[in-house]
Short mmCIF file of C-alpha atoms and ligand atoms in Angstrom, two decimals:
data_model
loop_
_atom_site.label_atom_id
_atom_site.label_comp_id
_atom_site.label_asym_id
_atom_site.label_seq_id
_atom_site.Cartn_x
_atom_site.Cartn_y
_atom_site.Cartn_z
CA MET A 1 -19.51 26.29 28.91
CA HIS A 2 -18.33 23.26 27.00
CA LEU A 3 -18.96 22.93 23.26
CA ALA A 4 -21.10 19.83 23.82
CA HIS A 5 -23.19 21.72 26.38
CA LEU A 6 -24.28 24.16 23.69
CA LEU A 7 -26.09 21.29 22.01
CA ILE A 8 -27.41 19.82 25.26
CA ARG A 9 -28.81 23.21 26.27
CA GLN A 10 -30.81 23.55 23.03
CA ALA A 11 -31.90 19.91 23.09
CA ARG A 12 -33.36 20.50 26.57
CA LEU A 13 -34.94 23.84 25.71
CA ALA A 14 -36.38 22.94 22.33
CA PRO A 15 -36.04 19.19 21.68
CA ASP A 16 -38.65 19.17 18.92
CA ALA A 17 -37.53 22.31 17.11
CA PRO A 18 -36.20 21.56 13.62
CA ALA A 19 -32.46 22.19 13.72
CA LEU A 20 -30.78 20.66 10.66
CA PHE A 21 -31.99 20.79 7.04
CA HIS A 22 -30.64 19.21 3.88
CA GLY A 23 -32.02 21.45 1.18
CA THR A 24 -35.62 22.05 2.21
CA ALA A 25 -35.89 18.57 3.78
CA ARG A 26 -35.78 18.40 7.55
CA HIS A 27 -32.83 16.28 8.67
CA ALA A 28 -32.98 16.53 12.50
CA THR A 29 -34.50 18.32 15.47
CA HIS A 30 -32.27 19.53 18.30
CA GLY A 31 -33.31 16.36 20.18
CA ASP A 32 -32.33 14.10 17.25
CA TRP A 33 -29.02 15.94 16.90
CA ALA A 34 -28.19 15.46 20.59
CA ALA A 35 -29.22 11.79 20.52
CA ARG A 36 -27.05 11.08 17.45
CA ALA A 37 -24.08 13.01 18.82
CA ALA A 38 -24.37 11.17 22.13
CA GLY A 39 -24.65 7.83 20.30
CA LEU A 40 -21.48 8.59 18.35
CA ALA A 41 -19.67 9.63 21.54
CA GLN A 42 -20.59 6.29 23.13
CA ARG A 43 -19.36 4.37 20.09
CA LEU A 44 -16.09 6.25 19.89
CA ARG A 45 -15.47 5.68 23.59
CA ALA A 46 -16.27 2.00 23.21
CA ALA A 47 -13.70 1.87 20.37
CA GLY A 48 -11.06 3.10 22.79
CA LEU A 49 -10.75 6.75 21.80
CA GLN A 50 -9.69 8.97 24.69
CA PRO A 51 -10.33 12.69 25.27
CA GLY A 52 -7.65 14.63 23.38
CA ASP A 53 -7.38 12.10 20.55
CA ARG A 54 -7.77 13.51 17.06
CA VAL A 55 -10.47 12.62 14.54
CA LEU A 56 -10.18 13.44 10.85
CA LEU A 57 -13.27 14.82 9.10
CA CYS A 58 -12.68 14.98 5.37
CA LEU A 59 -16.17 15.49 4.05
CA ARG A 60 -18.14 17.46 1.58
CA ASN A 61 -20.81 19.66 3.15
CA HIS A 62 -23.63 17.69 4.73
CA PRO A 63 -25.89 18.15 7.80
CA ARG A 64 -24.20 15.06 9.24
CA TYR A 65 -21.04 17.14 9.51
CA LEU A 66 -22.63 18.91 12.47
CA GLU A 67 -23.76 15.65 14.09
CA LEU A 68 -20.24 14.22 13.74
CA LEU A 69 -18.62 17.41 15.01
CA TRP A 70 -20.70 17.56 18.16
CA GLY A 71 -20.39 13.80 18.70
CA CYS A 72 -16.61 14.18 18.71
CA TRP A 73 -16.76 17.13 21.09
CA TRP A 74 -19.17 15.21 23.36
CA ALA A 75 -16.45 12.53 23.64
CA GLY A 76 -13.75 15.19 24.25
CA LEU A 77 -12.01 14.60 20.91
CA ALA A 78 -10.26 17.19 18.75
CA VAL A 79 -11.48 17.42 15.17
CA VAL A 80 -9.06 17.74 12.24
CA PRO A 81 -11.21 19.33 9.50
CA VAL A 82 -9.85 18.75 6.01
CA ASN A 83 -11.18 20.33 2.85
CA ALA A 84 -12.52 17.45 0.74
CA LYS A 85 -11.16 19.19 -2.37
CA LEU A 86 -7.54 18.61 -1.35
CA HIS A 87 -5.41 16.16 -3.32
CA PRO A 88 -5.00 12.74 -1.61
CA ARG A 89 -1.29 13.47 -1.25
CA GLU A 90 -2.08 16.63 0.71
CA VAL A 91 -4.54 14.72 2.89
CA GLU A 92 -1.91 12.05 3.41
CA TRP A 93 0.54 14.66 4.68
CA ILE A 94 -2.00 16.04 7.16
CA VAL A 95 -2.88 12.54 8.38
CA GLY A 96 0.82 11.84 8.98
CA ASP A 97 1.26 15.05 10.94
CA ALA A 98 -1.96 15.12 12.99
CA GLN A 99 -1.99 11.36 13.60
CA PRO A 100 -5.74 11.06 14.01
CA ARG A 101 -6.99 7.87 15.60
CA TRP A 102 -10.07 7.72 13.47
CA GLY A 103 -11.57 9.38 10.42
CA VAL A 104 -14.74 9.99 8.47
CA VAL A 105 -14.30 10.67 4.78
CA SER A 106 -16.66 11.24 1.84
CA ALA A 107 -16.72 8.23 -0.48
CA ASP A 108 -14.92 10.01 -3.32
CA VAL A 109 -12.12 11.13 -1.00
CA VAL A 110 -11.29 7.65 0.26
CA ASP A 111 -7.91 6.72 -1.03
CA THR A 112 -4.85 4.81 -0.05
CA ALA A 113 -3.83 8.05 1.68
CA LEU A 114 -6.19 7.13 4.48
CA ALA A 115 -5.56 3.40 4.55
CA GLY A 116 -3.69 3.69 7.85
CA LEU A 117 -6.71 4.99 9.68
CA PRO A 118 -8.58 2.44 11.75
CA TRP A 119 -12.13 3.41 10.82
CA GLN A 120 -13.66 5.06 7.86
CA THR A 121 -17.18 5.54 6.78
CA GLU A 122 -19.13 7.40 4.19
CA VAL A 123 -21.36 10.21 5.24
CA ASP A 124 -24.30 8.91 3.25
CA GLY A 125 -25.48 5.35 3.62
CA ASP A 126 -25.96 2.52 6.08
CA GLU A 127 -22.54 2.75 7.65
CA ALA A 128 -23.11 6.37 8.64
CA ASP A 129 -26.63 5.56 9.87
CA ALA A 130 -25.16 2.92 12.18
CA LEU A 131 -22.41 5.21 13.37
CA LEU A 132 -24.86 7.97 14.18
CA ALA A 133 -27.62 5.72 15.54
CA PRO A 134 -29.20 7.70 18.40
CA ALA A 135 -28.32 6.98 22.02
CA ALA A 136 -31.31 5.47 23.85
CA ASP A 137 -31.16 8.29 26.42
CA TRP A 138 -28.79 11.12 25.45
CA ARG A 139 -29.36 12.79 28.85
CA GLY A 140 -27.54 9.87 30.46
CA VAL A 141 -24.46 9.99 28.23
CA PRO A 142 -21.69 11.82 30.10
CA VAL A 143 -19.81 14.64 28.42
CA ALA A 144 -16.03 14.20 28.57
CA GLU A 145 -14.38 16.75 30.86
CA ARG A 146 -12.53 19.44 28.91
CA THR A 147 -10.88 22.68 29.97
CA PRO A 148 -11.03 25.92 27.97
CA ASP A 149 -7.41 25.39 26.93
CA ASP A 150 -7.99 21.95 25.43
CA LEU A 151 -7.64 21.40 21.70
CA ALA A 152 -10.99 21.31 19.85
CA TRP A 153 -10.16 22.05 16.19
CA LEU A 154 -6.81 21.30 14.54
CA PHE A 155 -7.05 23.35 11.37
CA TYR A 156 -4.37 22.95 8.69
CA THR A 157 -3.20 26.11 7.03
CA SER A 158 -0.28 26.38 4.65
CA GLY A 159 2.54 28.52 5.95
CA THR A 160 5.03 30.43 3.86
CA THR A 161 7.21 27.33 4.12
CA GLY A 162 4.64 25.63 1.89
CA ARG A 163 4.03 22.76 4.32
CA PRO A 164 0.59 22.87 5.96
CA LYS A 165 0.79 23.63 9.68
CA GLY A 166 -1.78 22.46 12.24
CA VAL A 167 -3.31 25.50 13.93
CA MET A 168 -4.33 24.52 17.47
CA ILE A 169 -7.74 26.06 18.15
CA THR A 170 -9.00 25.53 21.68
CA VAL A 171 -12.43 25.33 23.29
CA ARG A 172 -11.94 28.92 24.52
CA ASN A 173 -11.04 30.13 21.01
CA LEU A 174 -14.24 28.67 19.58
CA LEU A 175 -16.52 29.97 22.34
CA THR A 176 -14.95 33.43 21.92
CA MET A 177 -15.52 33.27 18.16
CA GLY A 178 -19.17 32.33 18.79
CA LEU A 179 -19.78 35.24 21.16
CA ALA A 180 -17.99 37.68 18.85
CA TYR A 181 -20.60 36.91 16.19
CA PHE A 182 -23.20 38.50 18.48
CA SER A 183 -21.05 41.49 19.45
CA ASP A 184 -19.68 42.28 16.00
CA VAL A 185 -21.63 40.56 13.25
CA ASP A 186 -25.31 40.04 13.99
CA ALA A 187 -28.06 39.28 16.49
CA VAL A 188 -29.44 35.73 16.07
CA THR A 189 -32.82 34.27 17.07
CA PRO A 190 -34.24 30.73 16.90
CA ALA A 191 -36.14 31.84 13.76
CA ASP A 192 -32.86 32.39 11.89
CA THR A 193 -31.23 29.93 9.49
CA MET A 194 -27.51 29.60 8.85
CA ALA A 195 -26.69 28.25 5.38
CA TYR A 196 -23.39 26.45 4.68
CA ALA A 197 -22.36 27.13 1.10
CA ALA A 198 -18.60 27.50 1.68
CA PRO A 199 -16.80 24.37 3.00
CA GLN A 200 -17.82 23.39 6.53
CA SER A 201 -14.18 22.48 7.14
CA HIS A 202 -13.32 26.19 7.24
CA GLY A 203 -14.37 29.24 9.23
CA ALA A 204 -17.78 29.24 7.56
CA GLY A 205 -18.53 25.90 9.22
CA LEU A 206 -17.60 27.33 12.62
CA TYR A 207 -20.52 29.74 12.34
CA SER A 208 -22.57 26.73 13.46
CA ILE A 209 -21.37 27.63 16.98
CA PRO A 210 -23.08 31.03 17.40
CA HIS A 211 -26.15 29.71 15.61
CA LEU A 212 -26.39 26.75 17.97
CA MET A 213 -25.80 29.12 20.92
CA ALA A 214 -28.91 31.03 19.79
CA GLY A 215 -30.97 27.93 18.94
CA ALA A 216 -31.18 28.83 15.24
CA ARG A 217 -31.53 26.41 12.31
CA HIS A 218 -28.79 25.13 10.00
CA VAL A 219 -29.16 24.26 6.32
CA VAL A 220 -26.79 22.60 3.89
CA PRO A 221 -27.88 23.17 0.27
CA ALA A 222 -28.84 19.87 -1.39
CA SER A 223 -26.23 20.43 -4.13
CA GLY A 224 -23.52 20.66 -1.46
CA GLY A 225 -22.02 23.57 -3.35
CA VAL A 226 -22.51 27.20 -4.16
CA ASP A 227 -25.36 27.78 -6.57
CA ALA A 228 -26.81 31.29 -6.41
CA ALA A 229 -30.27 30.30 -7.69
CA GLU A 230 -30.44 27.42 -5.22
CA LEU A 231 -29.49 29.68 -2.29
CA PHE A 232 -32.12 32.28 -3.22
CA GLY A 233 -34.71 29.49 -3.49
CA LEU A 234 -33.71 28.00 -0.12
CA GLY A 235 -33.95 31.41 1.51
CA ARG A 236 -37.44 31.95 0.16
CA ALA A 237 -38.50 28.46 1.33
CA LEU A 238 -36.94 28.39 4.81
CA GLY A 239 -36.91 32.08 5.68
CA PRO A 240 -34.12 34.56 5.11
CA LEU A 241 -30.69 32.91 5.36
CA SER A 242 -27.49 34.05 6.97
CA THR A 243 -24.36 32.79 5.28
CA PHE A 244 -20.63 33.32 4.93
CA ALA A 245 -19.40 34.07 1.43
CA ALA A 246 -15.98 34.86 -0.01
CA PRO A 247 -16.04 37.95 -2.27
CA THR A 248 -16.23 35.78 -5.42
CA ILE A 249 -19.40 34.15 -4.06
CA VAL A 250 -20.90 37.52 -3.15
CA LYS A 251 -20.33 38.50 -6.76
CA ARG A 252 -22.18 35.41 -7.98
CA LEU A 253 -25.15 36.16 -5.72
CA VAL A 254 -25.29 39.77 -6.90
CA ASP A 255 -24.96 38.70 -10.57
CA HIS A 256 -27.87 36.32 -10.07
CA ALA A 257 -30.04 38.94 -8.35
CA GLU A 258 -29.36 41.40 -11.14
CA ALA A 259 -29.91 38.90 -13.96
CA ALA A 260 -33.17 37.73 -12.38
CA GLY A 261 -34.35 41.34 -11.97
CA LEU A 262 -34.70 40.96 -8.19
CA THR A 263 -35.28 44.04 -6.04
CA PRO A 264 -33.54 44.62 -2.67
CA GLU A 265 -36.89 43.64 -1.08
CA ASP A 266 -36.78 40.29 -2.94
CA ALA A 267 -33.20 39.84 -1.72
CA ALA A 268 -34.34 40.57 1.85
CA ARG A 269 -36.83 37.70 1.62
CA ALA A 270 -33.97 35.31 0.76
CA PHE A 271 -31.09 36.67 2.86
CA LYS A 272 -30.89 38.20 6.31
CA THR A 273 -27.10 38.59 6.52
CA ILE A 274 -24.24 37.82 4.18
CA VAL A 275 -20.92 37.82 6.01
CA TYR A 276 -18.03 38.30 3.61
CA GLY A 277 -14.30 38.02 4.12
CA GLY A 278 -11.34 35.75 3.50
CA ALA A 279 -10.05 37.84 0.59
CA PRO A 280 -10.09 41.49 -0.50
CA MET A 281 -13.43 42.96 -1.57
CA TYR A 282 -13.15 45.80 -4.07
CA VAL A 283 -15.06 49.00 -3.24
CA ALA A 284 -16.96 48.99 -6.54
CA ASP A 285 -18.08 45.41 -5.88
CA ILE A 286 -19.46 46.04 -2.39
CA GLN A 287 -21.17 49.24 -3.56
CA ARG A 288 -22.88 47.28 -6.31
CA ALA A 289 -23.79 44.50 -3.85
CA LEU A 290 -25.39 47.03 -1.49
CA ARG A 291 -27.25 48.66 -4.36
CA VAL A 292 -28.62 45.40 -5.75
CA MET A 293 -29.26 43.45 -2.53
CA GLY A 294 -29.67 46.16 0.11
CA PRO A 295 -28.12 46.36 3.59
CA ARG A 296 -27.48 42.64 4.07
CA PHE A 297 -23.70 42.69 4.39
CA VAL A 298 -21.13 42.55 7.19
CA GLN A 299 -17.41 42.08 6.57
CA ILE A 300 -15.05 40.14 8.80
CA TYR A 301 -11.30 39.76 8.67
CA GLY A 302 -9.61 36.87 10.42
CA GLN A 303 -7.32 33.96 9.64
CA GLY A 304 -6.97 30.32 10.60
CA GLU A 305 -4.85 31.42 13.58
CA THR A 306 -7.68 33.62 14.95
CA PRO A 307 -10.70 32.14 13.19
CA MET A 308 -13.25 34.72 11.99
CA VAL A 309 -12.12 37.16 14.69
CA ALA A 310 -9.81 40.12 14.10
CA THR A 311 -11.85 43.01 12.73
CA ALA A 312 -15.38 43.55 11.43
CA LEU A 313 -16.98 46.19 9.22
CA ALA A 314 -20.48 46.40 10.65
CA ARG A 315 -23.73 46.94 8.76
CA PRO A 316 -24.17 50.59 9.90
CA HIS A 317 -20.65 51.44 8.71
CA LEU A 318 -21.24 49.77 5.36
CA CYS A 319 -24.48 51.66 4.88
CA ASP A 320 -23.57 55.11 6.24
CA ALA A 321 -23.09 56.66 2.78
CA GLY A 322 -23.24 60.20 4.20
CA HIS A 323 -20.13 59.76 6.35
CA PRO A 324 -17.20 61.90 5.14
CA ARG A 325 -14.89 58.87 5.15
CA HIS A 326 -17.44 56.38 3.82
CA LEU A 327 -15.35 55.28 0.85
CA GLN A 328 -12.23 54.73 2.96
CA ARG A 329 -14.34 52.71 5.37
CA LEU A 330 -15.76 50.59 2.55
CA ALA A 331 -12.18 49.84 1.49
CA SER A 332 -11.26 48.87 5.06
CA VAL A 333 -11.88 45.67 7.01
CA GLY A 334 -13.47 47.62 9.89
CA VAL A 335 -12.52 47.85 13.53
CA ALA A 336 -11.20 45.33 16.08
CA GLN A 337 -13.87 42.83 17.14
CA ALA A 338 -14.88 43.06 20.80
CA PRO A 339 -12.75 40.21 22.20
CA VAL A 340 -9.45 41.31 20.62
CA GLN A 341 -6.94 44.11 20.34
CA VAL A 342 -5.54 44.88 16.91
CA ARG A 343 -2.26 46.66 16.41
CA VAL A 344 -0.20 47.71 13.41
CA ALA A 345 3.42 47.27 14.34
CA ASP A 346 7.01 47.54 13.18
CA PRO A 347 9.06 44.33 12.82
CA ALA A 348 9.89 44.43 16.55
CA GLY A 349 6.19 44.50 17.43
CA ARG A 350 6.16 48.17 18.53
CA PRO A 351 2.88 49.93 17.69
CA LEU A 352 2.99 52.38 14.78
CA PRO A 353 0.99 55.62 14.69
CA PRO A 354 -2.24 55.83 12.62
CA GLY A 355 -1.54 56.19 8.92
CA GLU A 356 1.70 54.18 8.95
CA PRO A 357 1.64 50.74 7.38
CA GLY A 358 3.05 47.77 9.26
CA GLU A 359 2.31 44.18 10.18
CA VAL A 360 -1.12 43.48 11.66
CA LEU A 361 -0.99 41.96 15.15
CA VAL A 362 -3.94 40.50 17.06
CA ARG A 363 -4.22 39.62 20.75
CA GLY A 364 -7.16 38.04 22.58
CA ASP A 365 -9.04 34.86 23.44
CA SER A 366 -9.67 33.91 19.82
CA VAL A 367 -5.96 33.55 19.07
CA MET A 368 -4.64 29.99 18.60
CA ALA A 369 -2.60 28.16 21.22
CA GLY A 370 0.18 27.63 18.64
CA TYR A 371 1.09 25.33 15.74
CA TRP A 372 0.83 21.60 16.31
CA ARG A 373 4.24 20.21 17.23
CA GLN A 374 6.04 23.21 15.72
CA PRO A 375 7.53 25.17 18.63
CA GLU A 376 9.72 27.33 16.40
CA ALA A 377 6.92 28.38 14.07
CA SER A 378 4.70 28.98 17.13
CA ALA A 379 7.33 31.20 18.78
CA ALA A 380 7.69 33.20 15.56
CA ALA A 381 3.94 33.72 15.15
CA LEU A 382 3.09 34.35 18.83
CA ARG A 383 5.21 36.94 20.64
CA ASP A 384 4.26 38.49 23.99
CA GLY A 385 0.73 37.25 23.47
CA TRP A 386 0.40 38.92 20.06
CA LEU A 387 -0.32 36.98 16.88
CA PHE A 388 1.82 38.21 13.98
CA THR A 389 -0.62 37.75 11.11
CA GLY A 390 1.78 38.30 8.20
CA ASP A 391 -0.71 40.82 6.77
CA VAL A 392 0.32 44.40 6.16
CA GLY A 393 -2.20 47.06 7.12
CA VAL A 394 -2.76 50.59 8.25
CA LEU A 395 -5.03 51.91 11.03
CA ASP A 396 -6.81 55.27 10.85
CA GLU A 397 -7.57 57.63 13.75
CA ASP A 398 -10.98 55.96 14.30
CA GLY A 399 -9.52 52.45 14.52
CA PHE A 400 -10.49 51.25 11.01
CA LEU A 401 -7.94 48.85 9.57
CA THR A 402 -7.15 48.79 5.85
CA LEU A 403 -5.16 45.83 4.54
CA LYS A 404 -2.45 47.01 2.17
CA ASP A 405 -1.15 43.66 1.13
CA ARG A 406 -1.21 40.10 2.22
CA SER A 407 1.87 38.38 3.48
CA LYS A 408 4.04 38.64 0.42
CA ASP A 409 3.70 35.29 -1.24
CA LEU A 410 0.17 34.12 -0.44
CA LEU A 411 -2.31 34.48 -3.25
CA ILE A 412 -6.06 33.93 -3.08
CA SER A 413 -7.92 32.42 -6.00
CA GLY A 414 -11.69 32.10 -5.76
CA GLY A 415 -11.49 32.57 -1.99
CA SER A 416 -9.03 29.68 -1.52
CA ASN A 417 -5.47 30.25 -0.39
CA VAL A 418 -2.68 29.17 -2.68
CA TYR A 419 0.87 29.23 -1.40
CA PRO A 420 3.25 29.69 -4.34
CA ARG A 421 6.04 27.72 -2.75
CA GLU A 422 3.88 24.59 -2.59
CA VAL A 423 3.13 24.88 -6.34
CA GLU A 424 6.76 25.70 -7.10
CA GLU A 425 7.93 22.62 -5.25
CA VAL A 426 5.69 20.42 -7.37
CA LEU A 427 6.67 22.11 -10.66
CA LEU A 428 10.36 21.77 -9.86
CA THR A 429 9.95 17.99 -9.90
CA ALA A 430 8.60 18.06 -13.50
CA PRO A 431 11.01 16.93 -16.25
CA GLY A 432 12.67 19.81 -18.09
CA VAL A 433 12.08 22.50 -15.43
CA ALA A 434 15.17 24.34 -14.21
CA GLU A 435 13.63 27.18 -12.27
CA VAL A 436 10.16 28.33 -11.49
CA ALA A 437 8.40 31.19 -9.71
CA VAL A 438 4.67 31.31 -9.04
CA VAL A 439 2.70 34.51 -8.52
CA GLY A 440 -0.91 35.67 -8.62
CA ALA A 441 -2.28 37.68 -11.51
CA PRO A 442 -5.38 39.85 -11.10
CA ASP A 443 -8.47 38.19 -12.54
CA ALA A 444 -11.99 39.59 -12.79
CA GLU A 445 -13.68 36.27 -11.97
CA TRP A 446 -11.37 34.60 -9.45
CA GLY A 447 -9.76 37.62 -7.79
CA GLU A 448 -6.40 36.16 -8.69
CA VAL A 449 -5.23 33.26 -10.83
CA VAL A 450 -2.04 31.25 -10.43
CA VAL A 451 0.66 32.06 -13.01
CA ALA A 452 3.94 30.13 -13.25
CA PHE A 453 7.10 31.63 -14.75
CA VAL A 454 9.25 28.72 -15.94
CA VAL A 455 12.89 28.53 -16.98
CA ALA A 456 13.47 25.36 -19.01
CA ALA A 457 16.45 23.09 -18.42
CA PRO A 458 18.76 22.54 -21.42
CA GLY A 459 17.41 19.85 -23.76
CA THR A 460 13.74 19.21 -24.38
CA PRO A 461 11.69 22.12 -22.98
CA PRO A 462 8.51 21.18 -21.12
CA THR A 463 5.12 22.07 -22.58
CA ALA A 464 2.34 23.84 -20.67
CA ALA A 465 0.15 20.75 -21.16
CA ALA A 466 2.79 18.45 -19.64
CA LEU A 467 3.23 20.77 -16.65
CA ASP A 468 -0.52 20.98 -16.18
CA ALA A 469 -0.80 17.18 -16.12
CA HIS A 470 2.10 17.01 -13.66
CA CYS A 471 0.36 19.47 -11.28
CA LEU A 472 -3.01 17.77 -11.61
CA ALA A 473 -1.45 14.51 -10.45
CA GLN A 474 -0.18 16.08 -7.24
CA LEU A 475 -2.09 19.21 -6.33
CA ALA A 476 -5.65 20.30 -5.65
CA ARG A 477 -7.14 21.60 -8.92
CA PHE A 478 -7.59 25.13 -7.61
CA LYS A 479 -3.84 25.42 -6.90
CA ARG A 480 -2.58 24.58 -10.35
CA PRO A 481 -1.35 27.38 -12.62
CA ARG A 482 -3.83 28.66 -15.17
CA ARG A 483 -1.04 30.21 -17.22
CA TYR A 484 2.60 29.39 -17.95
CA VAL A 485 5.11 31.99 -19.05
CA PHE A 486 8.37 30.53 -20.40
CA VAL A 487 11.30 32.87 -19.75
CA PRO A 488 15.09 32.57 -20.31
CA ALA A 489 15.80 33.70 -16.71
CA LEU A 490 13.98 34.90 -13.59
CA PRO A 491 14.57 38.47 -12.37
CA LYS A 492 16.65 38.33 -9.17
CA ASN A 493 18.09 40.76 -6.67
CA ALA A 494 21.73 40.96 -5.57
CA TYR A 495 21.19 38.18 -3.06
CA GLY A 496 19.82 35.86 -5.74
CA LYS A 497 16.23 36.13 -4.48
CA VAL A 498 13.56 36.09 -7.17
CA LEU A 499 11.87 39.48 -7.53
CA LYS A 500 8.25 38.45 -7.40
CA THR A 501 7.11 42.06 -7.49
CA ALA A 502 8.64 42.34 -10.96
CA LEU A 503 6.83 39.16 -12.05
CA ARG A 504 3.53 40.44 -10.66
CA ALA A 505 4.04 43.65 -12.62
CA GLN A 506 4.64 41.58 -15.78
CA CYS A 507 1.40 39.71 -15.14
CA ALA A 508 -0.50 42.94 -14.59
CA ALA A 509 0.95 44.13 -17.91
CA GLY A 510 -0.47 41.04 -19.58
CA ALA A 511 2.40 38.49 -19.59
CA GLY A 512 1.19 35.04 -20.54
CA THR A 513 -2.37 36.07 -21.39
P1 AMP B 601 -7.09 31.81 6.16
O1 AMP B 601 -6.09 31.52 7.21
O2 AMP B 601 -7.22 30.77 5.11
O3 AMP B 601 -8.43 32.18 6.75
O4 AMP B 601 -6.58 33.13 5.33
C1 AMP B 601 -6.44 34.30 6.04
C2 AMP B 601 -5.93 35.42 5.18
O5 AMP B 601 -6.92 35.85 4.24
C3 AMP B 601 -5.66 36.65 6.03
O6 AMP B 601 -4.41 36.58 6.67
C4 AMP B 601 -5.77 37.76 5.02
O7 AMP B 601 -4.57 37.88 4.26
C5 AMP B 601 -6.87 37.29 4.10
N1 AMP B 601 -8.16 37.85 4.52
C6 AMP B 601 -9.03 37.37 5.44
N2 AMP B 601 -10.11 38.17 5.57
C7 AMP B 601 -9.92 39.20 4.71
C8 AMP B 601 -10.67 40.38 4.39
N3 AMP B 601 -11.85 40.64 4.96
N4 AMP B 601 -10.14 41.21 3.45
C9 AMP B 601 -8.96 40.96 2.87
N5 AMP B 601 -8.21 39.87 3.12
C10 AMP B 601 -8.67 39.01 4.04
#
């Protein structure tokens, strides 16, 4: 099966079935979707794009995202999805590395960063209408030949080096991810509706694949963002929604349900399944979520390098309160999803016995082909077919994996990854900064917030306000430090390496609050 054939199959089976919604408004049937995707494929071909070329999609959430995505796949192109919240400088870096031949960007993202790209268009408006004008006969538009190993999704993730790396996700990886939804997350029928509240440029957007496989409907909230009241309303209007939500979003939904006095039965009318993951979920939080909203939750653990597929904590395991190890299971990320093996290993990759912490390794058809044009980084991450995730975990006798820690320096704020080194590199270019170390501090609302420890250079010391302005000019807003702690020196070990554990302990003890 080819990704484009998933759409063709549904367009043949149910051409008139509503497929895409923008809020409660119907945006397209499966037939419209296929005709627009085929039209785009024709136009891109006519413009000279060849199978294997890359296309940048830097858009806020919109139903058109799915039309563009399948149009690109119809033409055999690889999509480079970029979070529209990134700073233009970050987008510029990705564009330079991925070298897309064409791009579609939301109006407010357009910047000189993208000036080198041959085509741009807004997602709303006449230009987009023309671009996605339906093919006269989509059945006659050939699908570009692709093999399962061909690149389909070039997803940029920041590595510990601080520079984003292009994760090469193939056709096979995406089809495997789609099928794993059915084996490990949920059954899907054409009556179901997948809602995109988290950015479509991330794993959440890829859940369009299993939902298209099953002929379900897709809805993008009219606000384009995450508004708990709006999502509950949409669910009541369109039928119970399935959605992916980072733990902070789950919290917002539960807060809303509680504040509005909703019962679990009310919640069931709005939501079928809420898949959570991407960051740690605290036991007390998931217990409260289950109490307030009922058995609507499934957890997944994955990463850009094996999108949405490593382990899953299934609904029965989340709800089996009578099990003697229920609490341990709630604190875990579940068991290996059907298409993969998961191992906890020592630094040489040798499996460790249950109960011993080590690095989490994943092997299977969801695992990336490697990093784009980075053979050394690829060889370090992929060894003997195993993906070294950088996460530390421990397996129990039943195969449940509990994550002990993330790779040391990554921190997650509001469900978004922040790589300290990237922030440190920016801060080090600010006047008056001699040394800097960035860590995450626990935060009730965001999970973690970014905290910068700064050693001032001799002379005029920098102010927190000046550093904030400096970061805002160069970094996505969510990456900038929320707190600055000015210190005379950073704690270091004998080799001169900054002891971030000591800084994290200072934060936990209230430094800089
Ligand atoms: P990304 O590549 O942006 O998807 O980030 C992946 C990282 O998020 C993983 O390597 C984990 O450290 C973390 N992560 C993903 N899912 C979970 C989860 N269910 N629980 C805890 N951490 C998670």
